[in-house]
Amino acid sequence: AAVAAGAEYAECRVVDRSVQHLVVKNGVVAAIESSDDEGLGVRVIADGAWGFAATSGLDGETIDDAARLAVRIAKASARVNSEPVRLSPLDPAIGNYRTPVAKDPFAVSLEDKLDLLLRTDAAMARVPEVRVRECSLEFDREHRFFATSDGARIEQTIIESGGGLDATATSDDDVQTRSYPNSFGRHQLCAGWEAIESFDLAGNAERIATEAAALLTAERCPEGVMTVILDGTQAAMQVHESCGHPTELDRVLGTEAAFAGTSFLTPDLLGTFRYGSEFVTMTADSTRENGLGTFGWDDEGVPARRTVLVDRGIFSGYMTSRETAAALGQESNGTMRADGWSRIPLIRMTNVNLEPGASSLQEMIAGTERGVYLETNRSW
């Protein structure tokens, strides 16, 4: 329908999403929520400009109307578009991908899920200083079908499982919260129920509650110039915010901006700019097991891959789309993703990692004369 209406290129995504969310707070089941959502988004190029439309109606006539609307929007945009859209070359893919799971989280009974949360709550309750206890589970399943006028036909099922707890302790003059296994309660992975089992929420709950109570009377963190060692949760946040976003090429080219701005990593710095020490290598890798940025193909049909962003301290790569990659004479490395069927895909981080060095945590601590170790961020 889009091509018949004048599109030079068309792609559509049908997304069927199911979400389950459970919360226990202070010994009471606070929430059991389940939702399902399905719809189609169609993106086209007509007269050299983009157009997009979406619909929750999946009958033939409604889909045709959405496709024609996308073309009309593209043609209207072309009237003020300074340059025609160019896409990097891509062989159309045909294939299937499914998140590897050992145990489907949607097959686990509500009774078993609530039992885990109630046992976790009871363990936190053994620490009297803890006044507010909250633990949660969330599961997400997206079934996606992607097709293009070039002949791509891709089907993917992405499954996420997450859970965590917060223990809040109080005294006459202080309030302290500790979380597990990540900041602010929930840690999410592309995995099945086995991920929840690996967290051992009930087994760690009393320890986390005890730490929250200990913070009420703990000394202040020392001040001065010293070595800082970050655990994985805080290091991941720093890498995501301070390193991942600046390497998104749409920010660099000015088509995306946030309160933090765009990016300082301009193309003239590519391959020469000293970003960090020789020990700093960073990658964007959508093939990593269990990562939330792991998939078979992105939402332009580009296959998952590993891209080096910083190579031994030298800035060496971007996260790109077909359009932004073409601006640099490159091919897309597959980081375009849409938040549901009703939104256009954008460059969004896959699994951006600071690659490990040769030393262990124990060796880093042993080699530190004066420093602090920071575990599980309490504040942004």
Coordinates of C-alpha atoms in Angstrom, one line a residue:
A1 CA 0.0 0.0 0.0
A2 CA 2.8 2.4 0.8
V3 CA 4.7 1.7 -2.4
A4 CA 1.4 2.0 -4.4
A5 CA 0.9 5.5 -2.8
G6 CA 4.4 6.6 -3.9
A7 CA 6.9 5.4 -1.4
E8 CA 10.4 4.7 -2.6
Y9 CA 11.0 2.5 0.5
A10 CA 8.7 1.2 3.2
E11 CA 9.1 -0.9 6.3
C12 CA 6.6 -2.1 8.9
R13 CA 6.8 -3.5 12.4
V14 CA 4.1 -5.4 14.1
V15 CA 4.7 -5.7 17.8
D16 CA 2.7 -7.8 20.3
R17 CA 3.8 -7.1 23.9
S18 CA 2.9 -8.7 27.2
V19 CA 4.0 -7.4 30.6
Q20 CA 3.5 -8.8 34.1
H21 CA 4.4 -6.8 37.2
L22 CA 4.2 -7.9 40.8
V23 CA 5.0 -5.9 44.0
V24 CA 5.0 -6.9 47.7
K25 CA 5.3 -4.0 50.2
N26 CA 5.6 -4.4 54.0
G27 CA 4.2 -7.9 53.8
V28 CA 1.2 -7.1 51.6
V29 CA 0.7 -7.8 47.9
A30 CA 0.6 -4.3 46.6
A31 CA 0.3 -4.9 42.9
I32 CA -0.4 -7.7 40.4
E33 CA -0.6 -6.2 36.9
S34 CA -0.8 -7.8 33.5
S35 CA -1.1 -5.9 30.2
D36 CA -1.1 -6.8 26.5
D37 CA -0.6 -4.3 23.7
E38 CA -0.4 -4.9 19.9
G39 CA -0.1 -2.6 16.9
L40 CA 1.7 -1.7 13.7
G41 CA 4.1 1.1 12.8
V42 CA 5.0 1.9 9.2
R43 CA 7.9 4.1 8.1
V44 CA 8.4 5.2 4.6
I45 CA 10.6 7.4 2.3
A46 CA 8.7 9.4 -0.3
D47 CA 10.0 12.3 -2.3
G48 CA 13.3 11.8 -0.3
A49 CA 11.8 12.4 3.1
W50 CA 10.6 10.2 6.0
G51 CA 7.0 9.6 7.0
F52 CA 5.6 7.5 9.9
A53 CA 2.2 6.4 11.0
A54 CA 0.9 3.7 13.4
T55 CA -2.3 1.9 14.2
S56 CA -3.6 -0.6 16.7
G57 CA -6.1 -1.8 14.1
L58 CA -4.6 -4.8 12.3
D59 CA -7.3 -5.3 9.6
G60 CA -6.3 -4.8 6.0
E61 CA -8.1 -1.6 5.4
T62 CA -6.8 0.1 8.6
I63 CA -3.2 -1.0 7.8
D64 CA -3.6 0.4 4.2
D65 CA -4.8 3.7 5.6
A66 CA -1.8 3.9 7.9
A67 CA 0.6 3.2 5.1
R68 CA -1.0 5.9 2.9
L69 CA -0.9 8.4 5.8
A70 CA 2.8 7.7 6.3
V71 CA 3.4 8.5 2.6
R72 CA 1.3 11.7 2.8
I73 CA 3.4 12.8 5.9
A74 CA 6.6 12.0 4.0
K75 CA 5.6 14.1 1.0
A76 CA 4.6 17.0 3.2
S77 CA 8.0 16.7 5.0
A78 CA 9.7 16.7 1.6
R79 CA 8.5 20.3 1.0
V80 CA 10.8 21.6 3.8
N81 CA 13.5 18.8 3.7
S82 CA 16.8 20.3 2.7
E83 CA 18.5 17.1 1.6
P84 CA 17.0 13.7 0.5
V85 CA 17.4 10.8 2.8
R86 CA 20.2 8.5 2.0
L87 CA 20.5 5.0 3.5
S88 CA 23.6 2.9 3.8
P89 CA 23.5 -0.4 1.8
L90 CA 21.9 -3.4 3.4
D91 CA 21.1 -6.9 2.2
P92 CA 17.5 -7.7 3.2
A93 CA 17.4 -10.4 5.9
I94 CA 15.0 -13.3 6.3
G95 CA 15.2 -15.1 9.7
N96 CA 14.0 -15.7 13.2
Y97 CA 15.5 -14.9 16.7
R98 CA 14.3 -15.8 20.2
T99 CA 15.9 -14.8 23.5
P100 CA 17.5 -18.0 24.9
V101 CA 15.6 -18.9 28.1
A102 CA 15.9 -22.0 30.2
K103 CA 12.5 -21.4 31.8
D104 CA 9.7 -19.3 30.4
P105 CA 8.9 -16.7 33.1
F106 CA 5.3 -16.5 31.9
A107 CA 4.9 -20.2 32.6
V108 CA 5.8 -19.8 36.3
S109 CA 2.7 -19.6 38.5
L110 CA 1.6 -16.4 40.3
E111 CA 1.7 -18.4 43.5
D112 CA 5.4 -19.2 43.1
K113 CA 6.2 -15.6 42.2
L114 CA 4.4 -14.2 45.2
D115 CA 5.9 -16.8 47.5
L116 CA 9.3 -15.6 46.5
L117 CA 8.4 -12.0 47.1
L118 CA 6.8 -12.7 50.5
R119 CA 9.8 -14.7 51.7
T120 CA 12.0 -11.9 50.6
D121 CA 9.9 -9.4 52.5
A122 CA 9.9 -11.6 55.6
A123 CA 13.7 -11.7 55.6
M124 CA 14.0 -8.0 55.4
A125 CA 11.5 -7.7 58.3
R126 CA 14.0 -9.5 60.6
V127 CA 15.9 -6.2 60.9
P128 CA 13.8 -3.9 63.2
E129 CA 15.3 -0.6 61.9
V130 CA 13.8 -1.3 58.4
R131 CA 10.5 0.5 58.3
V132 CA 9.7 0.2 54.6
R133 CA 10.2 -3.0 52.6
E134 CA 9.5 -3.4 48.9
C135 CA 10.3 -6.1 46.4
S136 CA 9.1 -6.7 42.9
L137 CA 9.3 -8.8 39.8
E138 CA 8.6 -7.8 36.2
F139 CA 8.5 -9.8 33.0
D140 CA 8.2 -8.6 29.4
R141 CA 7.7 -10.5 26.2
E142 CA 7.7 -8.8 22.8
H143 CA 6.8 -10.7 19.6
R144 CA 8.0 -8.6 16.6
F145 CA 7.5 -9.1 12.9
F146 CA 9.4 -6.8 10.6
A147 CA 9.1 -6.5 6.8
T148 CA 10.4 -4.1 4.1
S149 CA 9.7 -3.3 0.5
D150 CA 13.2 -4.5 -0.2
G151 CA 12.2 -8.1 0.8
A152 CA 13.3 -8.3 4.5
R153 CA 11.1 -10.7 6.6
I154 CA 12.3 -10.9 10.3
E155 CA 10.5 -12.5 13.3
Q156 CA 11.8 -12.0 16.8
T157 CA 10.7 -12.8 20.3
I158 CA 12.5 -10.9 23.1
I159 CA 11.9 -12.0 26.7
E160 CA 13.0 -9.9 29.7
S161 CA 13.0 -10.9 33.4
G162 CA 13.7 -8.7 36.3
G163 CA 13.4 -8.3 40.0
G164 CA 14.9 -6.7 43.1
L165 CA 14.3 -5.3 46.6
D166 CA 14.6 -2.0 48.5
A167 CA 15.1 -1.8 52.3
T168 CA 14.5 1.6 53.9
A169 CA 15.7 2.0 57.5
T170 CA 14.9 5.0 59.7
S171 CA 16.1 6.6 63.0
D172 CA 15.2 9.8 64.8
D173 CA 17.3 11.9 62.4
D174 CA 18.1 9.8 59.3
V175 CA 16.6 7.7 56.5
Q176 CA 18.7 5.2 54.5
T177 CA 17.8 2.9 51.7
R178 CA 19.8 -0.1 50.3
S179 CA 18.8 -1.9 47.1
Y180 CA 19.6 -5.3 45.5
P181 CA 20.8 -6.4 43.0
N182 CA 20.8 -3.0 41.3
S183 CA 20.1 0.6 42.2
F184 CA 16.5 1.3 43.0
G185 CA 15.4 -2.3 43.3
R186 CA 14.9 -4.0 40.0
H187 CA 17.6 -5.6 37.8
Q188 CA 16.4 -6.6 34.3
L189 CA 18.0 -9.1 31.9
C190 CA 17.1 -10.7 28.5
A191 CA 16.6 -14.1 30.1
G192 CA 14.0 -16.4 31.7
W193 CA 13.0 -17.3 35.2
E194 CA 16.6 -18.6 35.7
A195 CA 17.7 -15.0 36.0
I196 CA 15.4 -14.5 39.0
E197 CA 16.7 -17.6 40.6
S198 CA 20.3 -16.4 40.2
F199 CA 19.5 -13.2 42.1
D200 CA 18.6 -15.2 45.2
L201 CA 16.4 -12.3 46.5
A202 CA 15.3 -14.1 49.6
G203 CA 18.9 -15.2 50.5
N204 CA 20.2 -11.6 50.2
A205 CA 17.3 -9.7 51.7
E206 CA 18.4 -9.7 55.4
R207 CA 22.0 -8.7 54.4
I208 CA 20.7 -5.7 52.4
A209 CA 18.3 -4.7 55.3
T210 CA 21.2 -4.9 57.8
E211 CA 23.3 -2.7 55.5
A212 CA 20.5 -0.1 55.4
A213 CA 20.4 -0.1 59.2
A214 CA 24.2 0.2 59.5
L215 CA 24.1 3.3 57.3
L216 CA 22.0 5.1 59.9
T217 CA 25.1 5.3 62.2
A218 CA 27.9 5.0 59.6
E219 CA 30.7 7.6 59.4
R220 CA 30.7 9.9 56.5
C221 CA 32.6 8.9 53.4
P222 CA 36.2 10.2 53.7
E223 CA 37.1 13.3 51.7
G224 CA 40.3 14.1 49.7
V225 CA 42.2 12.8 46.7
M226 CA 42.2 9.1 46.5
T227 CA 41.5 6.1 44.4
V228 CA 37.8 5.2 43.7
I229 CA 36.8 1.7 42.8
L230 CA 33.2 1.4 41.4
D231 CA 31.2 -1.8 41.4
G232 CA 29.4 -2.9 38.3
T233 CA 26.1 -1.1 38.9
Q234 CA 27.7 2.3 39.2
A235 CA 30.3 1.7 36.5
A236 CA 27.5 0.7 34.1
M237 CA 25.6 3.9 34.8
Q238 CA 28.7 6.0 34.2
V239 CA 29.6 4.2 31.0
H240 CA 26.0 4.5 29.8
E241 CA 25.5 8.2 30.5
S242 CA 29.0 9.7 30.1
C243 CA 30.4 7.4 27.3
G244 CA 27.4 5.7 25.5
H245 CA 25.3 8.8 24.7
P246 CA 28.2 10.8 23.2
T247 CA 28.8 8.0 20.7
E248 CA 25.3 8.0 19.3
L249 CA 25.8 9.5 15.9
D250 CA 22.3 11.2 15.7
R251 CA 23.4 13.3 18.7
V252 CA 26.6 14.2 17.0
L253 CA 24.8 15.2 13.8
G254 CA 22.3 17.3 15.7
T255 CA 19.1 15.3 15.1
E256 CA 18.7 14.3 18.8
A257 CA 19.5 16.5 21.8
A258 CA 18.7 16.3 25.6
F259 CA 19.1 18.6 28.5
A260 CA 22.7 17.4 28.6
G261 CA 23.1 18.6 25.0
T262 CA 24.3 16.7 22.0
S263 CA 27.9 15.3 21.8
F264 CA 31.5 16.5 21.9
L265 CA 32.7 13.5 19.9
T266 CA 32.6 15.2 16.5
P267 CA 33.7 13.3 13.3
D268 CA 37.0 15.1 13.1
L269 CA 38.0 13.4 16.3
L270 CA 37.4 9.9 15.0
G271 CA 40.5 7.7 15.1
T272 CA 42.7 10.4 16.8
F273 CA 41.1 11.7 20.0
R274 CA 42.6 10.4 23.2
Y275 CA 39.5 9.4 25.1
G276 CA 41.1 7.5 28.0
S277 CA 44.1 5.6 29.0
E278 CA 45.4 2.6 27.1
F279 CA 43.4 0.4 29.5
V280 CA 40.1 1.8 28.3
T281 CA 38.4 -0.2 25.5
M282 CA 34.6 0.2 25.1
T283 CA 32.3 -1.7 22.9
A284 CA 28.6 -1.7 21.8
D285 CA 27.7 -5.3 21.5
S286 CA 24.2 -6.5 20.7
T287 CA 25.3 -10.2 20.7
R288 CA 26.2 -10.4 24.5
E289 CA 24.3 -13.1 26.4
N290 CA 21.5 -11.7 28.6
G291 CA 22.0 -8.0 27.7
L292 CA 19.0 -5.8 27.5
G293 CA 20.5 -4.5 24.2
T294 CA 20.7 -8.1 22.8
F295 CA 18.7 -9.1 19.7
G296 CA 19.0 -10.7 16.3
W297 CA 18.3 -7.6 14.2
D298 CA 17.7 -4.0 15.0
D299 CA 14.5 -2.2 14.0
E300 CA 15.9 -1.4 10.5
G301 CA 16.7 -5.1 9.9
V302 CA 20.5 -4.7 10.5
P303 CA 22.0 -7.8 12.1
A304 CA 23.4 -7.7 15.7
R305 CA 27.1 -7.1 16.0
R306 CA 30.0 -5.9 18.1
T307 CA 31.4 -2.4 17.5
V308 CA 34.5 -1.0 19.1
L309 CA 33.7 2.6 20.3
V310 CA 37.0 3.3 22.1
D311 CA 40.1 1.2 21.2
R312 CA 42.8 1.2 23.9
G313 CA 42.0 4.8 24.8
I314 CA 41.4 6.1 21.2
F315 CA 37.9 7.2 20.1
S316 CA 37.2 4.8 17.2
G317 CA 33.5 4.4 16.5
Y318 CA 29.9 5.5 16.7
M319 CA 26.5 3.7 17.2
T320 CA 24.8 4.4 13.9
S321 CA 21.6 4.0 11.8
R322 CA 21.4 3.4 8.1
E323 CA 20.9 7.2 7.6
T324 CA 23.6 8.5 9.9
A325 CA 26.1 5.9 8.8
A326 CA 25.6 7.0 5.1
A327 CA 26.5 10.5 6.1
L328 CA 30.0 9.2 7.1
G329 CA 30.2 6.8 4.2
Q330 CA 29.8 3.8 6.5
E331 CA 27.4 0.9 6.9
S332 CA 25.0 0.9 9.9
N333 CA 26.1 -1.2 12.9
G334 CA 22.6 -1.9 14.0
T335 CA 21.6 0.3 16.9
M336 CA 18.2 1.5 15.8
R337 CA 15.4 0.5 18.1
A338 CA 11.8 1.6 18.7
D339 CA 10.0 1.8 22.0
G340 CA 6.9 -0.1 20.9
W341 CA 4.9 -0.1 17.7
S342 CA 3.7 3.5 17.9
R343 CA 7.1 5.2 17.9
I344 CA 9.8 5.6 15.2
P345 CA 13.2 3.8 15.8
L346 CA 16.0 5.9 17.1
I347 CA 19.7 5.2 17.8
R348 CA 19.5 3.6 21.2
M349 CA 22.4 2.0 23.0
T350 CA 22.8 -1.7 22.7
N351 CA 25.1 -3.3 25.4
V352 CA 27.7 -0.6 25.9
N353 CA 30.6 -2.0 27.9
L354 CA 33.9 -1.0 29.4
E355 CA 35.8 -4.1 28.5
P356 CA 37.6 -5.9 31.4
G357 CA 41.3 -5.5 32.1
A358 CA 43.7 -8.1 33.4
S359 CA 43.3 -7.5 37.2
S360 CA 40.6 -8.8 39.5
L361 CA 38.7 -6.8 42.1
Q362 CA 40.8 -8.3 44.8
E363 CA 44.0 -7.3 43.0
M364 CA 42.7 -3.7 42.5
I365 CA 41.9 -3.4 46.2
A366 CA 45.3 -4.9 47.2
G367 CA 47.1 -2.4 45.0
T368 CA 45.2 0.6 46.5
E369 CA 46.9 2.5 49.3
R370 CA 44.1 4.9 50.1
G371 CA 40.7 4.7 48.4
V372 CA 37.0 3.9 48.6
Y373 CA 34.9 1.1 47.1
L374 CA 31.4 2.2 46.0
E375 CA 28.7 -0.5 45.7
T376 CA 25.2 0.0 44.4
N377 CA 24.5 3.7 43.7
R378 CA 22.1 5.4 46.1
S379 CA 21.6 8.7 44.2
W380 CA 22.1 9.9 40.6

